[in-house]
Coordinates of C-alpha atoms in Angstrom, one line a residue:
X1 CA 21.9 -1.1 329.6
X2 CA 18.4 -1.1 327.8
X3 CA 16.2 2.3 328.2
X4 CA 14.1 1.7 331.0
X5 CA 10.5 3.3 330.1
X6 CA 7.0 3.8 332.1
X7 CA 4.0 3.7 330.2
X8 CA 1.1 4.7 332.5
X9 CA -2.3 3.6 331.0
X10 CA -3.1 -0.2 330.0
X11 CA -5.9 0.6 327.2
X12 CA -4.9 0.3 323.2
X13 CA -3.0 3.0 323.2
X14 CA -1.1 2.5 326.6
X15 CA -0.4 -1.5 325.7
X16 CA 0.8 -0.1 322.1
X17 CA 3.5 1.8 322.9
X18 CA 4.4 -0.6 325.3
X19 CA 4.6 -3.4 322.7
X20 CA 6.1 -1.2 320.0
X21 CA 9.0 0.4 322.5
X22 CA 9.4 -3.8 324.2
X23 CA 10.2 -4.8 320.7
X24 CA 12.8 -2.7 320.1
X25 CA 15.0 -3.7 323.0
X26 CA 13.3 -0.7 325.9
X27 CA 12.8 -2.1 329.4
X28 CA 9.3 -1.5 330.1
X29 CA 6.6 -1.3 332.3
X30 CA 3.1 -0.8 331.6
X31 CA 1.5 0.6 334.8
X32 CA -2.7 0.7 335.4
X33 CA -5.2 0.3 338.4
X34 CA -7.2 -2.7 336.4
X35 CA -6.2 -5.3 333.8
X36 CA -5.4 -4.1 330.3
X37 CA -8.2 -3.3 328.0
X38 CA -10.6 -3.1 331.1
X39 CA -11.6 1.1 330.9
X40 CA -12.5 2.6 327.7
X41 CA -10.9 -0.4 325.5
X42 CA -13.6 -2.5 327.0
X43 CA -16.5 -1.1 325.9
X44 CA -16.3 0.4 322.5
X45 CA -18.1 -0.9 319.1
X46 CA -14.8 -2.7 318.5
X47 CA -14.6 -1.6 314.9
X48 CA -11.0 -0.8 313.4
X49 CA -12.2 2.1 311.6
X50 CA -10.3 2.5 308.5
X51 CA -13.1 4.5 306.9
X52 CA -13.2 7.1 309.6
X53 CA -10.7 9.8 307.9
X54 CA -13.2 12.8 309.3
X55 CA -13.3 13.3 313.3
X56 CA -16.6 14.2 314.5
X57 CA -17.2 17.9 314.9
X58 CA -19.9 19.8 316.5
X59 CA -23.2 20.2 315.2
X60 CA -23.0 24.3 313.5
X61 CA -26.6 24.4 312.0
X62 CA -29.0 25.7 313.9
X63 CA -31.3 22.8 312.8
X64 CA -29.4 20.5 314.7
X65 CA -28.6 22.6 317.4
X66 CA -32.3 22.8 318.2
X67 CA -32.9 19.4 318.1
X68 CA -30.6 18.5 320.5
X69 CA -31.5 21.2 323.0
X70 CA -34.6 19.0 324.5
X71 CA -32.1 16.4 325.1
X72 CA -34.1 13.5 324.2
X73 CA -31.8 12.3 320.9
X74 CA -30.3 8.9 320.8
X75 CA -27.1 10.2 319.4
X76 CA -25.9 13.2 321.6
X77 CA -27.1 13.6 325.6
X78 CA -26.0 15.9 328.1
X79 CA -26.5 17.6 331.4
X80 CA -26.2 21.2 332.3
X81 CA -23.5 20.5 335.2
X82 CA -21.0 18.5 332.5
X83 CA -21.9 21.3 330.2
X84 CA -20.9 24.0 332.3
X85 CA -17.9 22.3 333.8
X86 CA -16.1 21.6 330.2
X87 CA -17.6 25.2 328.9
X88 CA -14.7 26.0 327.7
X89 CA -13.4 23.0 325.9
X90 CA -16.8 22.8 324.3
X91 CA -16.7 26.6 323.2
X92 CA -13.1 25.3 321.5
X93 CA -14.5 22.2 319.6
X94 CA -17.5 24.5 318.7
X95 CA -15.0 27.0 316.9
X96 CA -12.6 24.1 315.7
X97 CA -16.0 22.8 313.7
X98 CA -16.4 25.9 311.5
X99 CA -16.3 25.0 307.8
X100 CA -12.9 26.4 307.7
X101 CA -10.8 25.2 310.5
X102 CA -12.5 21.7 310.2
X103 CA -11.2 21.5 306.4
X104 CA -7.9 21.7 307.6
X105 CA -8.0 19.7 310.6
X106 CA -9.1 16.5 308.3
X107 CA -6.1 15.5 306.4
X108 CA -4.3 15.8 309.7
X109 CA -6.4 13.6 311.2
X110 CA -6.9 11.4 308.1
X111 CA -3.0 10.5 308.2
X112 CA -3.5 8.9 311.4
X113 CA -6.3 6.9 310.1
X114 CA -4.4 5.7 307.4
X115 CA -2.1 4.1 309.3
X116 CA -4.5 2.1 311.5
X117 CA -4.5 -1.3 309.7
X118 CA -1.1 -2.0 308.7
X119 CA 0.0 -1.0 312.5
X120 CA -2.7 -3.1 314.0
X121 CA -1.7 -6.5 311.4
X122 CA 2.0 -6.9 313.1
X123 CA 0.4 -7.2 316.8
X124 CA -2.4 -9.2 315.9
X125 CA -0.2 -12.0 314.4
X126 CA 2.2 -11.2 317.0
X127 CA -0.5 -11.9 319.7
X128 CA -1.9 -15.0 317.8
X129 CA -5.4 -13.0 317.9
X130 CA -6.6 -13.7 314.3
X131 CA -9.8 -15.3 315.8
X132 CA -11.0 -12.2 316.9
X133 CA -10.7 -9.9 313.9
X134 CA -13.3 -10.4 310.8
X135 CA -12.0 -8.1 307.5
X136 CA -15.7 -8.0 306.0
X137 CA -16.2 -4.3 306.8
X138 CA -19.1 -2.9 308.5
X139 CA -23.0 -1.8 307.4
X140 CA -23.9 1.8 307.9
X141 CA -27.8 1.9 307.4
X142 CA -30.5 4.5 306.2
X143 CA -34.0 5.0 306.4
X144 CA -34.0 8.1 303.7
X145 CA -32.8 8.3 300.3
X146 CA -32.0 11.7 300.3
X147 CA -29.6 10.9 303.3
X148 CA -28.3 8.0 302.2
X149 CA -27.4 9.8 298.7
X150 CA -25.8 12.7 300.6
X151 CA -23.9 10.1 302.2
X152 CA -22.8 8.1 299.1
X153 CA -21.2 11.7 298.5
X154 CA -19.5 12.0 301.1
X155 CA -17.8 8.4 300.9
X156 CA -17.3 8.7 297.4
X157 CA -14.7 11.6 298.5
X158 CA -13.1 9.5 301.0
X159 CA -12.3 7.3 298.4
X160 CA -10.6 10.0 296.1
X161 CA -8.8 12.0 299.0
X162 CA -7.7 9.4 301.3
X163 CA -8.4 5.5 299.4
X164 CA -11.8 4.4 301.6
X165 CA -13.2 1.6 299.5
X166 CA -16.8 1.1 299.8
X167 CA -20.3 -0.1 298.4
X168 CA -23.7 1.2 298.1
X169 CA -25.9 -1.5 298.9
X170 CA -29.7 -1.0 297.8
X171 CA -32.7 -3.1 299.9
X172 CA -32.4 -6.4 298.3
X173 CA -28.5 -6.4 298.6
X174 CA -28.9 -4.9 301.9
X175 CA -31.4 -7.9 302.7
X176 CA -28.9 -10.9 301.0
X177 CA -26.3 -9.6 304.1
X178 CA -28.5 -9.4 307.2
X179 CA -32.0 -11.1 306.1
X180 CA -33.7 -10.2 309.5
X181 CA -33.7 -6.5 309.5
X182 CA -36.5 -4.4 309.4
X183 CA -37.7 -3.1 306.0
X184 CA -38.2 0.6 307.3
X185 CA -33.9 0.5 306.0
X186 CA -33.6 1.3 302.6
X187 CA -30.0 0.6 302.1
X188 CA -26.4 0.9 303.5
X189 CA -23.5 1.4 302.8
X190 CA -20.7 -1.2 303.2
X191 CA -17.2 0.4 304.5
X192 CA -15.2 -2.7 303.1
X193 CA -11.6 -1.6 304.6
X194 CA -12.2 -1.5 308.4
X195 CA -11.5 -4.7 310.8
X196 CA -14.3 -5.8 313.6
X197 CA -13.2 -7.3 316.6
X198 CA -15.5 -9.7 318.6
X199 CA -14.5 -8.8 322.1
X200 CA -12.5 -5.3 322.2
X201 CA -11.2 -5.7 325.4
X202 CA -10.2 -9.2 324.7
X203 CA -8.0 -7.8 321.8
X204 CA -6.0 -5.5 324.6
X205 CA -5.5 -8.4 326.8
X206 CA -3.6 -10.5 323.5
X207 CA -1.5 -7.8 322.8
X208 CA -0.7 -6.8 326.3
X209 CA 0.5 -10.9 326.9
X210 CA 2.4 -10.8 323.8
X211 CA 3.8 -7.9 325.2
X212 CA 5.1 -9.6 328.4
X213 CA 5.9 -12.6 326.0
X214 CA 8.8 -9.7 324.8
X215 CA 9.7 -9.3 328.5
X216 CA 7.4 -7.2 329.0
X217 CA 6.2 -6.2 332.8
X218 CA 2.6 -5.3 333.9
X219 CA 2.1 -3.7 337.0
X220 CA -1.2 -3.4 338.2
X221 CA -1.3 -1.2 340.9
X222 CA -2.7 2.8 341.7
X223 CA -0.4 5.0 340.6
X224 CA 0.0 7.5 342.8
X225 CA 2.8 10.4 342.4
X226 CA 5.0 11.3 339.3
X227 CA 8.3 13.5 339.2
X228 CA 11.2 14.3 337.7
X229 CA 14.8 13.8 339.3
X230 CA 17.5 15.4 337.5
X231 CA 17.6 13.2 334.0
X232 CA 15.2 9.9 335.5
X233 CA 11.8 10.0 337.0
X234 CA 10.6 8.6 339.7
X235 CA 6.7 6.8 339.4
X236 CA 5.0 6.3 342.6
X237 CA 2.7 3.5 343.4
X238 CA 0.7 1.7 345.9
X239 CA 2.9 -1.3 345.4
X240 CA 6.3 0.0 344.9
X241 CA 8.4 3.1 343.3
X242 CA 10.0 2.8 339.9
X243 CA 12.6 4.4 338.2
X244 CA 12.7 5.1 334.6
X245 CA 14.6 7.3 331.6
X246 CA 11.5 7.9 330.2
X247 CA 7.6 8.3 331.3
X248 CA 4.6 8.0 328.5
X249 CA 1.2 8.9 329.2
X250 CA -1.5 7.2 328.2
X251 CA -4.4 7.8 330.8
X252 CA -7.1 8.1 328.5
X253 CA -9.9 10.3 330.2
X254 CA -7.5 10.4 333.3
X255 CA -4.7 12.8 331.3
X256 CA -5.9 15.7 331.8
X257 CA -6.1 16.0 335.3
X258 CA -3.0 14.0 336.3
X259 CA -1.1 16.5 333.9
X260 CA -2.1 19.4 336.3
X261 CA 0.4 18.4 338.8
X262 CA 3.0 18.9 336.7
X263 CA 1.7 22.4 335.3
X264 CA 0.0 21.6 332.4
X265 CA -3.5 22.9 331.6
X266 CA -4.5 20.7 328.8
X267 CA -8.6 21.7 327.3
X268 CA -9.8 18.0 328.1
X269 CA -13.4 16.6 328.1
X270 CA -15.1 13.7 327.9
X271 CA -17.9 11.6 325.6
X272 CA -19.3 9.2 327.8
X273 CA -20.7 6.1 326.3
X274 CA -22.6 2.9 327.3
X275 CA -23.2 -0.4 325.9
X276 CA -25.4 -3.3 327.0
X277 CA -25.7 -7.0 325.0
X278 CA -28.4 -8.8 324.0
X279 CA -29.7 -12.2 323.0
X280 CA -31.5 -12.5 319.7
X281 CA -34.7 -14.1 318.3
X282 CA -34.6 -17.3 317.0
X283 CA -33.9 -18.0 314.8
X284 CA -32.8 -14.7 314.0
X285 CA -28.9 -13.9 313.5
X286 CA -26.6 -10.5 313.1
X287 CA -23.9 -10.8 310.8
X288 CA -22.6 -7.2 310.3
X289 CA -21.9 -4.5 312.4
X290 CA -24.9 -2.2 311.5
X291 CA -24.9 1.8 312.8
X292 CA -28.4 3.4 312.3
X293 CA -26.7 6.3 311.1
X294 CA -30.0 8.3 311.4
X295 CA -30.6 7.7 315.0
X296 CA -26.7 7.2 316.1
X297 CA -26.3 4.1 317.9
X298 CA -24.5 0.6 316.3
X299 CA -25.4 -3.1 317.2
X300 CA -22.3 -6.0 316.7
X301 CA -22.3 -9.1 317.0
X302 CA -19.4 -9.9 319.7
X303 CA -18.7 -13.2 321.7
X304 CA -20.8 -11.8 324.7
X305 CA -23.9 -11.2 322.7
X306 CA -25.4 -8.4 320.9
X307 CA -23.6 -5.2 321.6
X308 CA -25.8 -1.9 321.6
X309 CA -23.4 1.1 321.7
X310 CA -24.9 4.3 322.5
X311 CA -23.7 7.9 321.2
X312 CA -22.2 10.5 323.1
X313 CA -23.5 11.6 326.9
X314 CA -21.7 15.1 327.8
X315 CA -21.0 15.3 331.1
X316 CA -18.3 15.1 333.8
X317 CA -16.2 12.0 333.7
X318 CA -17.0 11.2 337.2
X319 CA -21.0 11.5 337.4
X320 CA -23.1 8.4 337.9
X321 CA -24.3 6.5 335.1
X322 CA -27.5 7.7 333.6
X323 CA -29.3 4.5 331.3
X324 CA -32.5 6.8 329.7
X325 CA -30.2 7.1 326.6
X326 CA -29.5 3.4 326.5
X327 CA -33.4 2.6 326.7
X328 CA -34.3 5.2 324.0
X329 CA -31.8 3.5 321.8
X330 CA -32.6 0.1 322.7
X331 CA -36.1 1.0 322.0
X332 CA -35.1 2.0 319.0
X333 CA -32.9 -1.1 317.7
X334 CA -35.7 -3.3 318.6
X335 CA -37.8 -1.8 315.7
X336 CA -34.5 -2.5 313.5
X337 CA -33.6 -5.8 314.5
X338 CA -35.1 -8.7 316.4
X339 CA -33.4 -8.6 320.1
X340 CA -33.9 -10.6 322.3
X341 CA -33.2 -10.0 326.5
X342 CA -30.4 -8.2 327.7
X343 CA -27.4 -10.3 328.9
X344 CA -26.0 -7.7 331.3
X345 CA -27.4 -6.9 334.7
X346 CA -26.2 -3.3 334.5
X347 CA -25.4 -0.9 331.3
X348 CA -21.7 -0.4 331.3
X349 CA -20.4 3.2 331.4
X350 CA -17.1 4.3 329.8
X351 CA -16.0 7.7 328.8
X352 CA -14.1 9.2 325.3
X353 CA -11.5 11.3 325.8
X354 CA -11.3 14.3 324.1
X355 CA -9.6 17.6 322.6
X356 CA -11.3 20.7 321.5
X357 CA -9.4 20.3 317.9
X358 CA -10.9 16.8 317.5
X359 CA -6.6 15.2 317.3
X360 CA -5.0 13.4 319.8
X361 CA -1.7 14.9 321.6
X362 CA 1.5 12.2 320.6
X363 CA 4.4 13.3 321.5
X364 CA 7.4 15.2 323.6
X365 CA 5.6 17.3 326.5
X366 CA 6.9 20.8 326.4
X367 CA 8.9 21.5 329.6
X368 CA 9.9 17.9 330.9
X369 CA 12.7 15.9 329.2
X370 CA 11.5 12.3 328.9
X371 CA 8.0 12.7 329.6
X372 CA 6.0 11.9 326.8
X373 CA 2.3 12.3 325.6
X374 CA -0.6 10.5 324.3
X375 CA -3.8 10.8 324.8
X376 CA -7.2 12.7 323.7
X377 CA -7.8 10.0 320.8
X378 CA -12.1 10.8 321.5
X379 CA -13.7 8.1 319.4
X380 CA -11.0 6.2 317.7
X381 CA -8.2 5.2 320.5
X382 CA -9.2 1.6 319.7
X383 CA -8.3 2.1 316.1
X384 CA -5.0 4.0 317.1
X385 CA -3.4 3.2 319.0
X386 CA -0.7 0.6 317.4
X387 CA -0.2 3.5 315.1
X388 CA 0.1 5.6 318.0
X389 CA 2.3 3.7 319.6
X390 CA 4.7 3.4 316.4
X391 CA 4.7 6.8 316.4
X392 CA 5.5 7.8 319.8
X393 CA 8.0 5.0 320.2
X394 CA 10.1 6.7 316.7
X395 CA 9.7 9.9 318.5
X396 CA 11.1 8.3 321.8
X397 CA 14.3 6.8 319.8
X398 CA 14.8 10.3 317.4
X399 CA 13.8 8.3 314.4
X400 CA 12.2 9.4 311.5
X401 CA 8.2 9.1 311.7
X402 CA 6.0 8.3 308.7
X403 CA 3.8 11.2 309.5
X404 CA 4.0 14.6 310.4
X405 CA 3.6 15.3 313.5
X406 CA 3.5 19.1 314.0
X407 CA -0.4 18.5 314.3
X408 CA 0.1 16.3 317.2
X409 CA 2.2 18.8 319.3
X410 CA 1.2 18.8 322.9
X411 CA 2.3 22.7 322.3
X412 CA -0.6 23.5 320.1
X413 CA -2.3 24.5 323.4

């Protein structure tokens, strides 16, 4: 009889290990409250970030720290009640950021990265989802020469550390690429290794049908209770209860607290986010990806219009959507690029979820045999999760895994 597995959580990373453990022979079901790709999947910059071998720590100078303090940045928002409710995650990721801890925590974090492309090419072709996914790379723009330069730096050790291949552009190359953008940017530069993907959440819903195309089966229901009986667990849900040798979690900003109720305490918190689409100018056109690196936000060109993705809100996952930092970056883009109105009738509001030591937790949970872990993927669970879900599903079957991953240990906590 095939292993019968749960995977709780239909975003990348849920509907990776699904497809991953599926194709090897598992009996599985994917279990979520919406569609797949419909949470935090949805709404990202939908950029397969192959460049992206350094997590985002927090800010250390007290330059920076000042600046954000009257909380009117484009990149980094917060309010005092999500500050004070994850003070002690944040006073982790704070520590995590010094100079030494944060050199080590990079090539950990950069052999994940590394693995992002040639896990995502099987399920793309698998899913017949080629349309979606350009391989041109993505434009990271500057204002300054003196920040641009430090960034040329900083890529041009990416490239001898962990292979990122990239270009400087200079105005008049810059201008050959996107002809309509304002001449306050200097120059870029051009990540050439990542993938963009023209509607994110659409990319979720391919692999989750090829997925079911395996035999895969997609519950979408609440889930509403989880517990071990003697060797099996049991999954409780509004529509029925399942049975299963093996239960992976994948609840994105939802890990944390369901883990409580089976005594864990992991440090989670969240970086919120929002996006909103736009029409252009005619006769104006986007053909990049572009983040104004200076100001932190990124516009792409996706099948629903213009996207404008906003930087990171701290505050509690549940709190009601706050749009100022949308309009300061909207104002912002519109001085960049030529957009026209806004396609949306609301912003939409999604949320990162995150781990004081910037990596994700894959793998075994500590005191429950079959019950396995992965979440905490902040910015990159789009880019991820198929490696991810390679991972984990090795881990599941007692194979060999291309990584270590001792730095992935839900027991680092």
């Amino acid at each position: 009889m095939a292993c019968q597995t749960v995977v709780l959580g239909a975003g990348m990373v849920g509907v990776s290990i699904a497809w991953h453990l599926q194709q090897r022979g598992h009996q599985v079901t994917l279990v979520d409250r919406r569609q797949p790709g419909r949470e935090t999947s949805f709404g990202n910059a939908g950029i397969i970030q192959r460049e992206a071998v350094r997590p985002y720590p927090f800010p250390r100078d007290m330059k920076t720290i000042l600046s954000v303090l009257p909380n009117n940045r484009v990149d980094i928002r917060y309010r005092p009640a999500g500050m004070i409710n994850a003070a002690s995650p944040l006073l982790s990721y704070w520590h995590n950021s010094s100079s030494r801890l944060y050199k080590k925590i990079v090539p950990e974090y950069a052999s994940l990265i590394q693995l992002c492309l040639k896990t995502h090419a099987p399920m793309i072709e698998a899913a017949k989802a080629d349309h979606l996914v350009r391989r041109e790379g993505w434009l990271e723009i500057y204002r300054t020469p003196s920040k641009l330069s430090q960034r040329v730096k900083e890529a041009e050790e990416a490239r001898d550390l962990y292979g990122v291949q990239f270009s400087v552009l200079d105005r008049d190359t810059l201008v050959e690429k996107e002809p309509d953008i304002s001449s306050d940017i200097i120059g870029a530069i051009h990540w050439l290794d990542p993938w963009t993907v023209a509607d994110p959440g659409g990319l979720v819903a391919a692999y989750a049908e090829a997925f079911t195309q395996l035999g895969g089966r997609i519950l979408q229901t609440d889930i509403q209770g989880l517990k071990q009986q003697g060797e099996r667990w049991q999954v409780d849900t509004a529509a029925e209860c399942l049975e299963a040798d093996n239960v992976a979690v994948a609840l994105g900003p939802w890990a944390g607290s369901w883990m409580k109720g089976l005594g864990y305490h992991f440090p989670t918190f969240v970086k919120r986010g929002y996006h909103m689409h736009y029409a252009t100018q005619a006769p104006a056109k986007l053909h990049y990806w572009l983040m104004d690196a200076e100001v932190g936000y990124l516009l792409a060109p996706m099948n629903a219009g213009v996207r404008l993705t906003t930087g990171a809100e701290l505050d509690r996952l549940e709190s009601p959507a706050d749009e100022q930092q949308l309009g300061a970056a909207e104002k912002v883009a519109r001085s960049v690029f030529p957009l026209g109105e806004r396609r949306d009738a609301s912003a939409w509001k999604g949320a990162r979820p995150c781990l004081p030591d910037m990596k994700p937790v894959i793998g075994p949970a500590p005191k429950h045999r079959g019950l396995w872990l992965a979440f905490g993927h902040g910015h990159q669970g789009f880019t991820l999760g198929p490696a991810t879900g390679q991972l984990l599903a090795d881990m599941i079957e007692g194979k060999p895994t291309e990584i270590d991953m001792t730095p992935f240990r839900a027991d680092r906590f």
